[in-house]
Short mmCIF file of C-alpha atoms in Angstrom, two decimals:
data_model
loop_
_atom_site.label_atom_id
_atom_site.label_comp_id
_atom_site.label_asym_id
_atom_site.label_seq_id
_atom_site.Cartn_x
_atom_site.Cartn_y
_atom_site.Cartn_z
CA UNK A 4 29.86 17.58 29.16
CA UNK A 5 28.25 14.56 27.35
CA UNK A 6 25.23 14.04 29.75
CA UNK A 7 25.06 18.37 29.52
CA UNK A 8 25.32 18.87 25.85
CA UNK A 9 22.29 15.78 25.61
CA UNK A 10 20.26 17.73 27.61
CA UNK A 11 20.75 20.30 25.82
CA UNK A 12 19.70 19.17 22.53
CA UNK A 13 16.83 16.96 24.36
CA UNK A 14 14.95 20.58 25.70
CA UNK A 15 15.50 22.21 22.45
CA UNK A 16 14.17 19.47 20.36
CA UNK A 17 11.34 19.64 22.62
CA UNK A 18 10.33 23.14 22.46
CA UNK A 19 10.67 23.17 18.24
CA UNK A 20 8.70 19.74 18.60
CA UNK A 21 5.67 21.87 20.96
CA UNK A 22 5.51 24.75 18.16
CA UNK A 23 6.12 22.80 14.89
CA UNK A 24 3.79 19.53 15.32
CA UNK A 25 0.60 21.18 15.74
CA UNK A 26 1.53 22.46 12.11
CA UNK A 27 2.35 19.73 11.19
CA UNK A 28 -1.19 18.14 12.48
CA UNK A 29 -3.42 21.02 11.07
CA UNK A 30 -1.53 20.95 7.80
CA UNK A 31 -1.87 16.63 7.94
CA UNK A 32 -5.71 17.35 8.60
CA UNK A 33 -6.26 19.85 5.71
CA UNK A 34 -4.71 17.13 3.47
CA UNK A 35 -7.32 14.64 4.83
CA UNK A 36 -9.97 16.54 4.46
CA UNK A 37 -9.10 17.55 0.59
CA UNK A 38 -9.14 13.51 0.06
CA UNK A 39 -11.95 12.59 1.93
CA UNK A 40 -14.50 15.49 0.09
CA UNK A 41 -13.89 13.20 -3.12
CA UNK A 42 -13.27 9.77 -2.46
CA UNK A 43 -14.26 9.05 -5.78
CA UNK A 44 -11.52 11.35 -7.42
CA UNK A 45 -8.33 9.23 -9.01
CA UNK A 46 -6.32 12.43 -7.86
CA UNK A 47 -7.38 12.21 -4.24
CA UNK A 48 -6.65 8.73 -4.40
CA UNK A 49 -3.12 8.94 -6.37
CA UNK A 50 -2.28 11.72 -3.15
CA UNK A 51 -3.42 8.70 -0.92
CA UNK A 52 -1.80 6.18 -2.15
CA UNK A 53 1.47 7.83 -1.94
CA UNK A 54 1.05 9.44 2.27
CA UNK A 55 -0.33 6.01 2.94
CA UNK A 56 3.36 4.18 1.92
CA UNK A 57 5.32 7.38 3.33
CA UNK A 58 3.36 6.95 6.45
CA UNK A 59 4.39 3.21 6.16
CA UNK A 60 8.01 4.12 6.45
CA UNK A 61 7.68 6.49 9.14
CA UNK A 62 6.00 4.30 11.32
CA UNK A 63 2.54 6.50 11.08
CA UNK A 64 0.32 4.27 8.61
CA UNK A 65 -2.16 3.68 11.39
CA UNK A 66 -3.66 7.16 11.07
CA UNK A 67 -4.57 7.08 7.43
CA UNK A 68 -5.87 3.68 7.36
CA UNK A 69 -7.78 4.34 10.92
CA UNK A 70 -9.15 7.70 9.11
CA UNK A 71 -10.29 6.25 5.73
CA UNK A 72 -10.83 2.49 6.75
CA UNK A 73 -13.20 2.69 10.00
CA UNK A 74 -14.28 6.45 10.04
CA UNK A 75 -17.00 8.82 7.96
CA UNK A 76 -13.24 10.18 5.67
CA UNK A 77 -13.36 6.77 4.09
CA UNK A 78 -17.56 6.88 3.69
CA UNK A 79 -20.26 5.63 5.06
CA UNK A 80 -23.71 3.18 3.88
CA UNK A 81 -26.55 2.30 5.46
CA UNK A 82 -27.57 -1.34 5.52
CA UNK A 83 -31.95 -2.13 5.30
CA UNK A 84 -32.43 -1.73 8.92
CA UNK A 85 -30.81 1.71 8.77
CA UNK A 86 -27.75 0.71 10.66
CA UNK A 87 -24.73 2.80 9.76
CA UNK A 88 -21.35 1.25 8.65
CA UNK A 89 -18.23 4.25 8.20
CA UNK A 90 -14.55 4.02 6.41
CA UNK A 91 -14.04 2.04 3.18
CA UNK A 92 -13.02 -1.68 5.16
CA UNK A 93 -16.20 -1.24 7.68
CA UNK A 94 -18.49 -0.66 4.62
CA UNK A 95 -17.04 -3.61 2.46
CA UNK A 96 -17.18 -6.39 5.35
CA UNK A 97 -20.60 -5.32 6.25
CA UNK A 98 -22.06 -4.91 2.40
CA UNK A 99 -20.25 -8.79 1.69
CA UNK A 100 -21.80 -10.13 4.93
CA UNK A 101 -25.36 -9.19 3.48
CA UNK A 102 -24.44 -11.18 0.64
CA UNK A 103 -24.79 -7.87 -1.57
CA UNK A 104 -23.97 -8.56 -5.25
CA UNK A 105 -22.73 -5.07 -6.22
CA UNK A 106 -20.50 -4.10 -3.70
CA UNK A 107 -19.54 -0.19 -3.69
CA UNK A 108 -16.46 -0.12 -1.23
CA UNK A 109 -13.11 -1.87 -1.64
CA UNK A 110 -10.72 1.35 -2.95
CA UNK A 111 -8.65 2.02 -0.51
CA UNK A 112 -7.83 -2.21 -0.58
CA UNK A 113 -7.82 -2.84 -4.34
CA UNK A 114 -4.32 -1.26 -5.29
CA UNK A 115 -2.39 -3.78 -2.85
CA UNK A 116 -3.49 -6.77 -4.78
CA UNK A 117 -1.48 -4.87 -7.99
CA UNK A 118 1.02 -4.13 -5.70
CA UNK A 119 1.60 -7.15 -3.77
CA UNK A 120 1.66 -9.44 -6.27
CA UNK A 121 2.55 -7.98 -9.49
CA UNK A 122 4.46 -5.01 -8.87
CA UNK A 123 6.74 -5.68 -5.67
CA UNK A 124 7.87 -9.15 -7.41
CA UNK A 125 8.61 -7.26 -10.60
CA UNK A 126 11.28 -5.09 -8.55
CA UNK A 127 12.34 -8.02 -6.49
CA UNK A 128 13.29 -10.24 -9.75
CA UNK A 129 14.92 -7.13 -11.31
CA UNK A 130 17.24 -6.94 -8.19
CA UNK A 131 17.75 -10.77 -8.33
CA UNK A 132 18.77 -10.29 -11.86
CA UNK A 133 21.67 -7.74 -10.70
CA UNK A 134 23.66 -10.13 -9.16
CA UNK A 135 25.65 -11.11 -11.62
CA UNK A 136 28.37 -13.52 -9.69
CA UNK A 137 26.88 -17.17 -9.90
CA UNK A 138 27.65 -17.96 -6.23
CA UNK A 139 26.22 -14.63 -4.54
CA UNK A 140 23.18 -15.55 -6.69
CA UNK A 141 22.88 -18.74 -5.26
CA UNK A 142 23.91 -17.77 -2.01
CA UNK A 143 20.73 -15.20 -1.92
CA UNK A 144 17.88 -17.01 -3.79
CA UNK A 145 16.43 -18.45 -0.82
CA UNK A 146 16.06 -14.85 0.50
CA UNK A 147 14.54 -13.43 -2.65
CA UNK A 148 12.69 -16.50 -2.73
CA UNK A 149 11.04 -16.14 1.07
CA UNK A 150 10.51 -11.68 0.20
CA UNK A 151 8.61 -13.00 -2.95
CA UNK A 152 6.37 -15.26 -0.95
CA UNK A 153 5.77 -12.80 1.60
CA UNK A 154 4.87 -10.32 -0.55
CA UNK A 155 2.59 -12.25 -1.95
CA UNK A 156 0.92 -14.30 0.91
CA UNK A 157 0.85 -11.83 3.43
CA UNK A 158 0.91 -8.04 1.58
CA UNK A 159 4.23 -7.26 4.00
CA UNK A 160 6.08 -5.09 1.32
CA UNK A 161 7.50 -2.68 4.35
CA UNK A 162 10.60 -4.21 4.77
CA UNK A 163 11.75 -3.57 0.82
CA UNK A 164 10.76 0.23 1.28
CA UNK A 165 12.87 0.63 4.29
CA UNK A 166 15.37 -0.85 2.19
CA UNK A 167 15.27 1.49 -0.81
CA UNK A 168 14.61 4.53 1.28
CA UNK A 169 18.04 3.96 2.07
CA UNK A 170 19.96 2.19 -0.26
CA UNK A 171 18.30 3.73 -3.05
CA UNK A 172 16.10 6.91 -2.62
CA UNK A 173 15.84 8.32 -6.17
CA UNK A 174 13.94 4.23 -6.73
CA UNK A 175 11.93 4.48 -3.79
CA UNK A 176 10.64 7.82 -4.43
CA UNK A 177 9.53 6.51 -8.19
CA UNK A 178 8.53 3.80 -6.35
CA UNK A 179 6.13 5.79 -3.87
CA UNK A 180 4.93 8.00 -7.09
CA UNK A 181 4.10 5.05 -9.14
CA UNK A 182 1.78 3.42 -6.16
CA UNK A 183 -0.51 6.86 -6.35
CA UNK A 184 -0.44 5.94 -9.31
CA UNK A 185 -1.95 2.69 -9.09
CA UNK A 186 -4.41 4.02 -6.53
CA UNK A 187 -5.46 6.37 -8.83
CA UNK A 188 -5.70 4.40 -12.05
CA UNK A 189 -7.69 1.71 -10.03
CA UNK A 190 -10.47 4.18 -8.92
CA UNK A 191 -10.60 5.51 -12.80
CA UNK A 192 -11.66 1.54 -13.17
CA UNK A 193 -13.21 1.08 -11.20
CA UNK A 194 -11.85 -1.99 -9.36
CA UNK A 195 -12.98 -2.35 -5.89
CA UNK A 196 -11.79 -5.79 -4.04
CA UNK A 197 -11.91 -5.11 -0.49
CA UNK A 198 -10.98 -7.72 1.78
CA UNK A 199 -11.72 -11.87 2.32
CA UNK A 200 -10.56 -12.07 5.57
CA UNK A 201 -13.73 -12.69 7.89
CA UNK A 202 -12.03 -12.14 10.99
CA UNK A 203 -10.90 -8.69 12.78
CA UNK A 204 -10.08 -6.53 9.56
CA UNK A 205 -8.02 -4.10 11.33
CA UNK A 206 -4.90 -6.97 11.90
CA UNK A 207 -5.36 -8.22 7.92
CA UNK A 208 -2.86 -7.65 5.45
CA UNK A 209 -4.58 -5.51 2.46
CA UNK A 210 -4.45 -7.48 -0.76
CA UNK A 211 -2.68 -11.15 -0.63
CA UNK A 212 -2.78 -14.21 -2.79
CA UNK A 213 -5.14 -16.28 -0.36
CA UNK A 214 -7.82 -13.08 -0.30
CA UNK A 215 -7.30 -13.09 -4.13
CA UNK A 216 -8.03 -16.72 -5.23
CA UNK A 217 -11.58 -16.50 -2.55
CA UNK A 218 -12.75 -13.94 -4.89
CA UNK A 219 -11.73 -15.88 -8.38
CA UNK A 220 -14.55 -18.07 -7.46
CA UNK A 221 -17.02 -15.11 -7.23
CA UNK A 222 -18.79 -14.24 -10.34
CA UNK A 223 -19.28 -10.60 -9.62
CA UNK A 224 -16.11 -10.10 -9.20
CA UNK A 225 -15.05 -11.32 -12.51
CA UNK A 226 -13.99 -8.29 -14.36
CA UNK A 227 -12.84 -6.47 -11.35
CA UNK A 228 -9.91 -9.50 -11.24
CA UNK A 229 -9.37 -9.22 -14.72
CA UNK A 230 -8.74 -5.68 -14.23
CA UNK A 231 -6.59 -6.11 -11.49
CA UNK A 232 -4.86 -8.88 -13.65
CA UNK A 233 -4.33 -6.64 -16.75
CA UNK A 234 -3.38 -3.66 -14.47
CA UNK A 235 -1.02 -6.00 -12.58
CA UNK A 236 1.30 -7.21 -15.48
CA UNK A 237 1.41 -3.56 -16.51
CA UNK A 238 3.26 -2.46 -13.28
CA UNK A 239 5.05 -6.14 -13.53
CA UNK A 240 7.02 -4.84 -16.22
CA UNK A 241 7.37 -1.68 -15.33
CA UNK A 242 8.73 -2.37 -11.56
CA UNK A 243 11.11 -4.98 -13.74
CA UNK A 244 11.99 -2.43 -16.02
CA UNK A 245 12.50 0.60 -13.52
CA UNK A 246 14.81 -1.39 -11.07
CA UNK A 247 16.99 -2.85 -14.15
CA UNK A 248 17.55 0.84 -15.49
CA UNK A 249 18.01 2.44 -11.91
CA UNK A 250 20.71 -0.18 -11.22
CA UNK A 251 22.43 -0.36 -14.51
CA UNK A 252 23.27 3.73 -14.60
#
């Protein structure tokens, strides 16, 4: 009755699967398309920013970076001898390996430099801070310790969603809200900082220390960093200050 009643539910899934995902695709495709007409828009960007983490969680966060990083959604630039670079990553590593001053891509990179290291260790701390029992503390330093440094030195944040998507779902939703947010906010600023990493682009991690202190020694991008710096210790306290009031009620 087991191995019947699975087989069961296995067809049926599959036939509401057949009708319901090319909905789901069309609808995921319209929603693309309303981003990728205005690029430029903090709105499109804030609506980014959020399906790019929920994608994260679901295990679909290839499509949207694929789409906006290395395709026409994400723009496109000619270089002098008219070759044509498309998606926000392919434009930035081409316009930086012409030694361009001014470089015009970078958005869909620049909020994971404010999240990665100001935001995520803002939460983490604040959770650190719960523990209240002088032994548990000790006993889970090291591991707050090692998600801080990852965070930071590799831009892995997925682990700590998963986390709150279960544990804590009303925090990770304010959590998803506040990174459009911070997409959106950056692209009213203006602050493009695409990626350092000179090898294959498509295996980097978006927006880690080591990319970050490459560009400090970059002129031009002096005011973008400061940006990102002020813009940073804003969502630093406010990460802090969420998780400490979502845990204490």
């Amino acid at each position: 009755m087991a191995a019947i009643f699975t087989a069961f539910l296995s067809i049926l899934c599959g036939i509401v699967v057949a009708f319901v995902w090319p909905l789901i695709f069309n609808a995921t495709t319209a929603f693309y398309s309303v981003i990728a007409n205005d690029i430029t828009n903090p709105i499109n960007l804030l609506l980014y920013g959020m399906h790019e983490r929920l994608s994260a969680v679901i295990g679909i966060i290839d499509i949207p970076r694929q789409i906006f990083w290395f395709s026409d959604m994400g723009g496109s630039w000619l270089n002098n001898v008219g070759l044509k670079f498309s998606g926000d990553v392919a434009i930035w590593t081409a316009q930086r390996q012409t030694g361009m001053s001014s470089l015009t891509a970078g958005t869909f990179i620049t909020p994971y430099y404010v999240l990665n290291l100001f935001a995520i260790p803002g939460m983490l701390l604040a959770l650190y801070t719960t523990f209240t029992d002088k032994i548990e503390k000790r006993r889970v330093r090291m591991l707050f310790l090692i998600a801080l440094l990852v965070s930071m030195l590799t831009g892995v944040i997925l682990p700590l969603e998963i986390m709150l998507a279960v544990t804590a779902p009303l925090l990770f939703a304010m959590h998803i809200f506040v990174t459009g947010v911070i997409f959106g906010v950056c692209q009213a600023m203006n602050l493009n900082l695409g990626f350092a990493f000179a090898g294959k682009t498509a295996a980097a991690m978006p927006g880690n220390l080591f990319d970050l202190l490459v560009y400090v020694r970059n002129i031009n991008a002096y005011q973008t960093i400061m940006g990102i710096m002020t813009l940073g210790a804003i969502c630093f306290v406010l990460y802090f200050v969420m998780t400490k009031v979502y845990y204490y009620f």
